[in-house]
Coordinates of C-alpha atoms in Angstrom, one line a residue:
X23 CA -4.9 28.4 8.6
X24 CA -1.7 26.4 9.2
X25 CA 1.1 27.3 11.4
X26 CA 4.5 25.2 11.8
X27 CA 5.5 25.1 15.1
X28 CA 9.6 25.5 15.2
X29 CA 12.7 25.2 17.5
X30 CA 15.9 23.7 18.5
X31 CA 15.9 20.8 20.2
X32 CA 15.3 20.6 24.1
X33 CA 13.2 24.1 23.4
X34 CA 9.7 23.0 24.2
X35 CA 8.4 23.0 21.0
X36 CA 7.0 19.2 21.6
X37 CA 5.8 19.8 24.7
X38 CA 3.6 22.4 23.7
X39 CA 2.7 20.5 20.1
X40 CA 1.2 17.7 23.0
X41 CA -0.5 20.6 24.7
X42 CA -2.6 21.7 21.2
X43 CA -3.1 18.1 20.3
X44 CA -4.9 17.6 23.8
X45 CA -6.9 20.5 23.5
X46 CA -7.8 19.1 20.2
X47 CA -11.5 20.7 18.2
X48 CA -14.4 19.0 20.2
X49 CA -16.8 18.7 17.1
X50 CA -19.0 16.6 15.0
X51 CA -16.2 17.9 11.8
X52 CA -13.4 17.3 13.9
X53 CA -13.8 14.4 15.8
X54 CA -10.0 13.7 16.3
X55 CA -7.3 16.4 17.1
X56 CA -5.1 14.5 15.3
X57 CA -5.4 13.5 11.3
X58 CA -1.8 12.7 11.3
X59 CA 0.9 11.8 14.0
X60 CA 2.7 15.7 13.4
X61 CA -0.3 17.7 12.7
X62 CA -3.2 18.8 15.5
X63 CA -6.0 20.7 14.9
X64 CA -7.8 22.9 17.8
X65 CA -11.0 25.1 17.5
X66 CA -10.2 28.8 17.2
X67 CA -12.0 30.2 21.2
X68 CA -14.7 32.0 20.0
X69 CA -17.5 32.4 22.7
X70 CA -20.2 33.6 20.4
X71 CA -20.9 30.1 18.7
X72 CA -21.8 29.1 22.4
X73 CA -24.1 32.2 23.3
X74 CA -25.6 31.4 19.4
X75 CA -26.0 27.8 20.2
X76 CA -28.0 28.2 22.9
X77 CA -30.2 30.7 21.3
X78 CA -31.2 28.2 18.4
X79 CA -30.9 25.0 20.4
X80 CA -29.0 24.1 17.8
X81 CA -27.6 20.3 17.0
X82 CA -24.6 21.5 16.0
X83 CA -21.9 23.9 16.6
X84 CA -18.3 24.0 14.0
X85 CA -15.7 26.5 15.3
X86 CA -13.2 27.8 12.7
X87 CA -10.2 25.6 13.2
X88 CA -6.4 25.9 13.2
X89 CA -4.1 23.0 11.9
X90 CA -0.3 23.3 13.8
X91 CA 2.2 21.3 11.9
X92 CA 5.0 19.7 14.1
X93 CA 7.8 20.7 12.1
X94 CA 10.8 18.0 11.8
X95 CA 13.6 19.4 14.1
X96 CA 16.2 21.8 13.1
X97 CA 20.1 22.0 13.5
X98 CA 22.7 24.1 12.1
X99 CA 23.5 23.2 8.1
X100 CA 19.5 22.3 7.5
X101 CA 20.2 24.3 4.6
X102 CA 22.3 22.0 3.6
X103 CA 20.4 18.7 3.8
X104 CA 21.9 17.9 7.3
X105 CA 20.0 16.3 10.0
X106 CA 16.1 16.5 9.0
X107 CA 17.0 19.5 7.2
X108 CA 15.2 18.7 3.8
X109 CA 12.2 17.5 5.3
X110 CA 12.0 20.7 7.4
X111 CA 12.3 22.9 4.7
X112 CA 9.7 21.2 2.6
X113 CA 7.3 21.3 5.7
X114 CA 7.7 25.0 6.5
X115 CA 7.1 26.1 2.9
X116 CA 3.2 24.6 3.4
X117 CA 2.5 26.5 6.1
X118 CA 0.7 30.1 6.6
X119 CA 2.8 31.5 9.6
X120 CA 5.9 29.9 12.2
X121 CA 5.5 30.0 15.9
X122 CA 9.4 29.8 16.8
X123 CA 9.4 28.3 20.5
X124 CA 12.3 29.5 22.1
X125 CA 13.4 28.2 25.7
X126 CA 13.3 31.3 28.2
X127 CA 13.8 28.6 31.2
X128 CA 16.8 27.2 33.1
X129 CA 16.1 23.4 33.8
X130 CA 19.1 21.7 34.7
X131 CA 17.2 17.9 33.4
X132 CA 16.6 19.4 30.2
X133 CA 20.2 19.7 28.3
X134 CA 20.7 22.3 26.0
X135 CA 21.9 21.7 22.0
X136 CA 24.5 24.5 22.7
X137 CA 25.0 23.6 26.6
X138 CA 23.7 27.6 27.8
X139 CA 20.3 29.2 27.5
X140 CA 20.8 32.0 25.0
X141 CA 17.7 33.4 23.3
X142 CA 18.9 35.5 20.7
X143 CA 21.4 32.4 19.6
X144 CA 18.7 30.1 19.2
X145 CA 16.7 32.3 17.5
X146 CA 19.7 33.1 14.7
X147 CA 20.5 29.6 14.9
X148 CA 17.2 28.9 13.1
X149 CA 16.9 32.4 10.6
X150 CA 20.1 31.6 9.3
X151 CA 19.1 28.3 7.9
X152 CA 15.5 29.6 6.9
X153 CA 17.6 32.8 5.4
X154 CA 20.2 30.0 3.6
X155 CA 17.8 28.5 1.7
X156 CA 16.0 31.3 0.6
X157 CA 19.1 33.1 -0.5
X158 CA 19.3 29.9 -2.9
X159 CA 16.1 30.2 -4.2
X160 CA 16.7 33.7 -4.8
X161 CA 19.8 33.0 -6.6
X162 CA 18.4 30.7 -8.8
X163 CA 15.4 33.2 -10.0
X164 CA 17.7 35.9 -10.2
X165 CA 20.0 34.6 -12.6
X166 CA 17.2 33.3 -14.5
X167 CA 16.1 37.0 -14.4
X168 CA 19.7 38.1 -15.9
X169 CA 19.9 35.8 -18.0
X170 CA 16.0 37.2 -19.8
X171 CA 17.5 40.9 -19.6
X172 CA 19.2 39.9 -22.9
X173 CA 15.7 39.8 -24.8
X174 CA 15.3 43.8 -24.2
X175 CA 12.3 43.2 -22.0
X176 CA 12.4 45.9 -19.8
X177 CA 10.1 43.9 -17.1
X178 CA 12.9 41.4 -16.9
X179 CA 15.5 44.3 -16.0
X180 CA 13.2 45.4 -13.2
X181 CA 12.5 41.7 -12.1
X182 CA 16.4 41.0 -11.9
X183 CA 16.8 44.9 -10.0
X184 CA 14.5 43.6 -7.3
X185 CA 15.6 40.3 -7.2
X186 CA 19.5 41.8 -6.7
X187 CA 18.4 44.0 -4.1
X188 CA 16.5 41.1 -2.1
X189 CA 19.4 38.7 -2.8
X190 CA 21.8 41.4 -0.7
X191 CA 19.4 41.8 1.5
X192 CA 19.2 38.3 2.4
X193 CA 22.8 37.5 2.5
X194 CA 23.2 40.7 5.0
X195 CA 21.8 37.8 7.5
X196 CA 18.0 39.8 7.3
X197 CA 14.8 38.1 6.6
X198 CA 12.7 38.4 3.2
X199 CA 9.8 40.3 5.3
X200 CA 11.9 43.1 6.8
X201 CA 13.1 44.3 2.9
X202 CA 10.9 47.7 2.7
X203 CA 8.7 47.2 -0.8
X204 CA 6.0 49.3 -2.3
X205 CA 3.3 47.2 -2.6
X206 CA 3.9 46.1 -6.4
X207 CA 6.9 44.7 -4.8
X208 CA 5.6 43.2 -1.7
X209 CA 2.6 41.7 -4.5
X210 CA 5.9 40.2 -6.6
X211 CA 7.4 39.1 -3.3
X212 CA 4.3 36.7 -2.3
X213 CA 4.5 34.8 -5.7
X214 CA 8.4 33.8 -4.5
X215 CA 7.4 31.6 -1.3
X216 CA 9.6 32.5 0.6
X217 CA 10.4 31.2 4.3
X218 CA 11.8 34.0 5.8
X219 CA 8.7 36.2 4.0
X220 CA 6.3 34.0 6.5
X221 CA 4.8 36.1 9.3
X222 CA 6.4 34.5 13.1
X223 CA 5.6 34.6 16.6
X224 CA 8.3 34.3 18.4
X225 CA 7.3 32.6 21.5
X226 CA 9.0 32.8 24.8
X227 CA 9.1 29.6 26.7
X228 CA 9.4 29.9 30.1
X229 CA 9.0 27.8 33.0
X230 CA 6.6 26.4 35.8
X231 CA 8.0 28.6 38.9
X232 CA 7.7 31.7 36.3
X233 CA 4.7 31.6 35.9
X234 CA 2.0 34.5 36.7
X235 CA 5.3 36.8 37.3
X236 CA 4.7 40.3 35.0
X237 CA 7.1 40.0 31.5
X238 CA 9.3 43.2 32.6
X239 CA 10.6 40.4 35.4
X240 CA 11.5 38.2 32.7
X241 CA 14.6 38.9 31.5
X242 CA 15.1 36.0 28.6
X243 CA 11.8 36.1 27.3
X244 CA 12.4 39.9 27.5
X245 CA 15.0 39.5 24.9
X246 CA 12.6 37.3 22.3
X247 CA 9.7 40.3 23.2
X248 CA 12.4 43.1 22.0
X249 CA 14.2 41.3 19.1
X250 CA 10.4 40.3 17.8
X251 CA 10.0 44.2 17.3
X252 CA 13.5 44.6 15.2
X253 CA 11.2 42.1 12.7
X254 CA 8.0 43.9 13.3
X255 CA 7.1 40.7 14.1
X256 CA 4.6 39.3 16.9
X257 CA 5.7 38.0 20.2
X258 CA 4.0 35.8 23.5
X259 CA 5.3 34.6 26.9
X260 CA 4.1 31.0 27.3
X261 CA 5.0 28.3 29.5
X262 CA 4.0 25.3 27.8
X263 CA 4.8 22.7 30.6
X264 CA 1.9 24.6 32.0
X265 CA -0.2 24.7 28.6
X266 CA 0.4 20.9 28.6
X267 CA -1.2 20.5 32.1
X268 CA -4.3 23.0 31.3
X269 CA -5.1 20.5 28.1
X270 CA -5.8 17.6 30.0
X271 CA -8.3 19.4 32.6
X272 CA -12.2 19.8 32.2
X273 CA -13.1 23.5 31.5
X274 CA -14.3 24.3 34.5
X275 CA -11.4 23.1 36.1
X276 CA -9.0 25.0 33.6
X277 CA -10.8 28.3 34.3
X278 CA -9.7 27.4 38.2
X279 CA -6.4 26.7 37.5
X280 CA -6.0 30.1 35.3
X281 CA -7.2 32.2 37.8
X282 CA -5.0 30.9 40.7
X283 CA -2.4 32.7 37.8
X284 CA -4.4 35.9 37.5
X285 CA -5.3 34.4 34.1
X286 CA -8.5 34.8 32.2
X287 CA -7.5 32.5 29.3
X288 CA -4.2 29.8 28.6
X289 CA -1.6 30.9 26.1
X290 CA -2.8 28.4 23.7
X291 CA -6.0 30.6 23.2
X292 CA -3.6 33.7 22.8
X293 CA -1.6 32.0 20.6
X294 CA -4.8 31.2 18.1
X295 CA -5.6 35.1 18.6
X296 CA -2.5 36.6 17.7
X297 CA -2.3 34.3 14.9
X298 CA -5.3 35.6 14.0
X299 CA -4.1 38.8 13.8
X300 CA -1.0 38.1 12.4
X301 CA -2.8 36.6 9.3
X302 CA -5.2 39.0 9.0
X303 CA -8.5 37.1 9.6
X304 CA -11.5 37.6 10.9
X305 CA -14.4 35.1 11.6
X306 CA -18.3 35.7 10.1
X307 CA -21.2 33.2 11.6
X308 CA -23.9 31.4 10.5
X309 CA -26.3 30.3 12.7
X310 CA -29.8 27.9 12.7
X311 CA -31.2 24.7 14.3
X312 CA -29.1 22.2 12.4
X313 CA -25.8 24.3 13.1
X314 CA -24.1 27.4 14.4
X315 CA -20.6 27.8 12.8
X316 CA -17.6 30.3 12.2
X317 CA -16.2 30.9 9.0
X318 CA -12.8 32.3 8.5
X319 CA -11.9 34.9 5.9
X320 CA -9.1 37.5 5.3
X321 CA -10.5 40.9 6.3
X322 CA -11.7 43.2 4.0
X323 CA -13.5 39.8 2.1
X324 CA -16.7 41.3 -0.2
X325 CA -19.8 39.2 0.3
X326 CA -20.0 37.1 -2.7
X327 CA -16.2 35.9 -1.5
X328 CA -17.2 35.1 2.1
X329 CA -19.7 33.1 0.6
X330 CA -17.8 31.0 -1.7
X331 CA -16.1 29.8 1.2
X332 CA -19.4 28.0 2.4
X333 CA -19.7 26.9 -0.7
X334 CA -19.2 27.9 -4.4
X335 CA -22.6 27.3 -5.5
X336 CA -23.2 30.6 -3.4
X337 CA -20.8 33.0 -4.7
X338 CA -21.9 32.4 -8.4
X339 CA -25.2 32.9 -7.6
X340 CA -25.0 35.7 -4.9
X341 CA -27.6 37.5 -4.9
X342 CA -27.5 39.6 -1.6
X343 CA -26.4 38.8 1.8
X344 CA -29.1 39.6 5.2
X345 CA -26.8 40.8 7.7
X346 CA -27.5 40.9 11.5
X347 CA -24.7 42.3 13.7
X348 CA -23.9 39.6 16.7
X349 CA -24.7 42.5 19.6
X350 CA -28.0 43.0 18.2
X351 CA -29.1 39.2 17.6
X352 CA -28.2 38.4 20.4
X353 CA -30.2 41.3 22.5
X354 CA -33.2 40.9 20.4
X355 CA -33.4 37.2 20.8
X356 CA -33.8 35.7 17.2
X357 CA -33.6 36.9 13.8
X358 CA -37.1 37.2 13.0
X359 CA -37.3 39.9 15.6
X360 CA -33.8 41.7 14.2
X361 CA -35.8 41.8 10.9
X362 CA -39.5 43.4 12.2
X363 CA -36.9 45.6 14.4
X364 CA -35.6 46.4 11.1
X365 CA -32.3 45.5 12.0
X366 CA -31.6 42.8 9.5
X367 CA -29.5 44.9 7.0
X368 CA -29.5 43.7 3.0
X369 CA -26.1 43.8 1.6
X370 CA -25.0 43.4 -2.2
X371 CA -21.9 42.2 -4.1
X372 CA -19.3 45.1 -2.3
X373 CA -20.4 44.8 0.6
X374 CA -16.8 43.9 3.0
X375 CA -18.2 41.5 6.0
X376 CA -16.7 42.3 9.0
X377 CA -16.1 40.0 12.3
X378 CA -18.9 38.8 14.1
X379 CA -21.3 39.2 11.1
X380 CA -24.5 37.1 11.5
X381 CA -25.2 36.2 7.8
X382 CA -28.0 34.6 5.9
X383 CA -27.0 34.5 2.4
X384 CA -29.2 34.4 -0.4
X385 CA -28.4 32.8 -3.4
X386 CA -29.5 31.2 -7.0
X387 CA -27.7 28.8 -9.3

């Protein structure tokens, strides 16, 4: 999973791109949190590998990962080429979902592109150029579409109907993933790669003395919380000054430090969740002495799928998958006693994993 991390300058968007890169994936896989100066990768929080790991004495645990992407900064005509505009655009495309930092906080050091705070400016400030260039792309497949119509095709005529209606959609200032489709559509829509088609959190920035205070007493990041839902679109309150601080403590001392805020876990951890979410993933496990591990798959995955992604040796030769849910392993104390418990399930080819699968496939190639 891959999520560009976006805003104006003067936003916090690096500030909190040094808080993920700190809190970078502790593991034997990942042993930097860095693999290039703009991209960090951080382990998704996922307390069962720990619970597992101690239950195997395993050598080794591997969280599922996420990989943020620094995206160059944006200013107005990005569209256009201007600034790092270009670059930005190309960046973006790559990615699976945007977290759009926007500054909720008043900070009299920290100048402001547009000399105010204003949410709900920043925030169009950045559609529109995302909305610009797709309209362009649009444009272009469009008249390509118009231009086939001539053969008689009548897939062509529809193709160039839909690409009309999204092109006036577009230039109406509204992004690509608020156009209501039917879900041939939304299929078609996918294949375009679009920007403003890419799922956002929209994350409130907000700063050091705000902290711990309830959201309904935040009256800028209230307006990022309510315009998210106009997009159907996700939303969090982070303060990533804060975030920044939290990365470079030991766990224990983190968990201090969160509670003094009434917190039981830092916004970076929320932000992996609801990205989660957002994405539509889940996480199954494997689990033995030489390694515990989460794997991360789209729900509603079948078996043989879920098991390409260890490797693809095991999906053409899938035979069945030995299921254990986590609950039960973990009650029971090992696998061997799931199975005499006859709690060990065996699972063919349409059989949809779910999260928190314990899963022993069993294959031959």
């Amino acid at each position: 999973m891959k999520l560009g991390v976006v805003g104006l300058p003067n936003v916090g968007k690096s500030t909190l791109f040094n808080a993920i890169t700190k809190a970078g994936a502790e593991c034997a896989n990942y042993p930097f949190c860095t693999i290039e100066p703009n991209v960090g990768i951080v382990a998704v929080p996922d307390n069962r590998l720990n619970v597992l790991g101690k239950l195997y004495n395993t050598k080794k645990i591997t969280p599922a990962v996420v990989e943020f992407v620094d995206i160059a900064g944006l200013v107005k005509g990005a569209s256009k080429g201007e600034g790092l505009g270009n670059k930005f655009l190309a960046n973006i495309r790559e990615t699976d979902a945007i977290v759009h930092v926007v500054r909720c906080f008043e900070d009299e050091n920290v100048t402001h592109v547009d000399a105010d705070i204003d949410p709900l400016r920043d925030i169009e400030t950045i559609n529109l150029e995302l909305i610009f260039a797709d309209i362009e792309a649009v444009k272009k497949k469009l008249d390509r579409a118009i231009n086939m119509t001539k053969t008689g095709d009548k897939k062509y005529k529809i193709e160039a109907e839909f690409l009309q209606r999204l092109h006036d959609h577009l230039s109406a200032f509204k992004p690509a993933r608020t156009l209501p489709c039917t879900d041939e559509e939304k299929d078609y829509l996918k294949t375009l790669f679009l920007i403003t088609d890419k799922p956002v959190i929209y994350t409130a920035n907000i700063g050091e003395k705000d902290m711990g205070k309830d959201e309904k007493d935040l009256p800028l990041a209230q307006k990022v919380i309510e315009f998210s839902k106009t997009e159907n679109a996700e939303s969090m309150v982070i303060c990533a000054k804060t975030e920044e601080e939290i990365s470079e403590l030991e766990e224990d001392e983190q968990e201090i430090f969160l509670a003094e805020y009434g917190l039981t876990e830092s916004g970076l951890d929320r932000l992996i969740k609801k990205s989660y979410k957002l994405l539509g993933l889940i996480s199954y496990l494997t689990a033995g002495e030489k390694e515990v591990r989460a794997w991360t798959i789209e729900e509603g995955t079948k078996a043989p799928q879920a098991a390409g992604k260890i490797h693809t040796d095991f999906e053409k030769g899938f035979i069945r998958a030995e299921i254990v849910d986590y609950d039960i392993l973990v009650e029971l104390g090992s696998f061997n006693a799931a199975k005499e418990k006859g709690k060990v399930r065996s699972e063919g080819k349409e059989y949809v994993i779910k999260d928190g699968d314990v899963v022993l496939f069993r294959f031959n190639v």
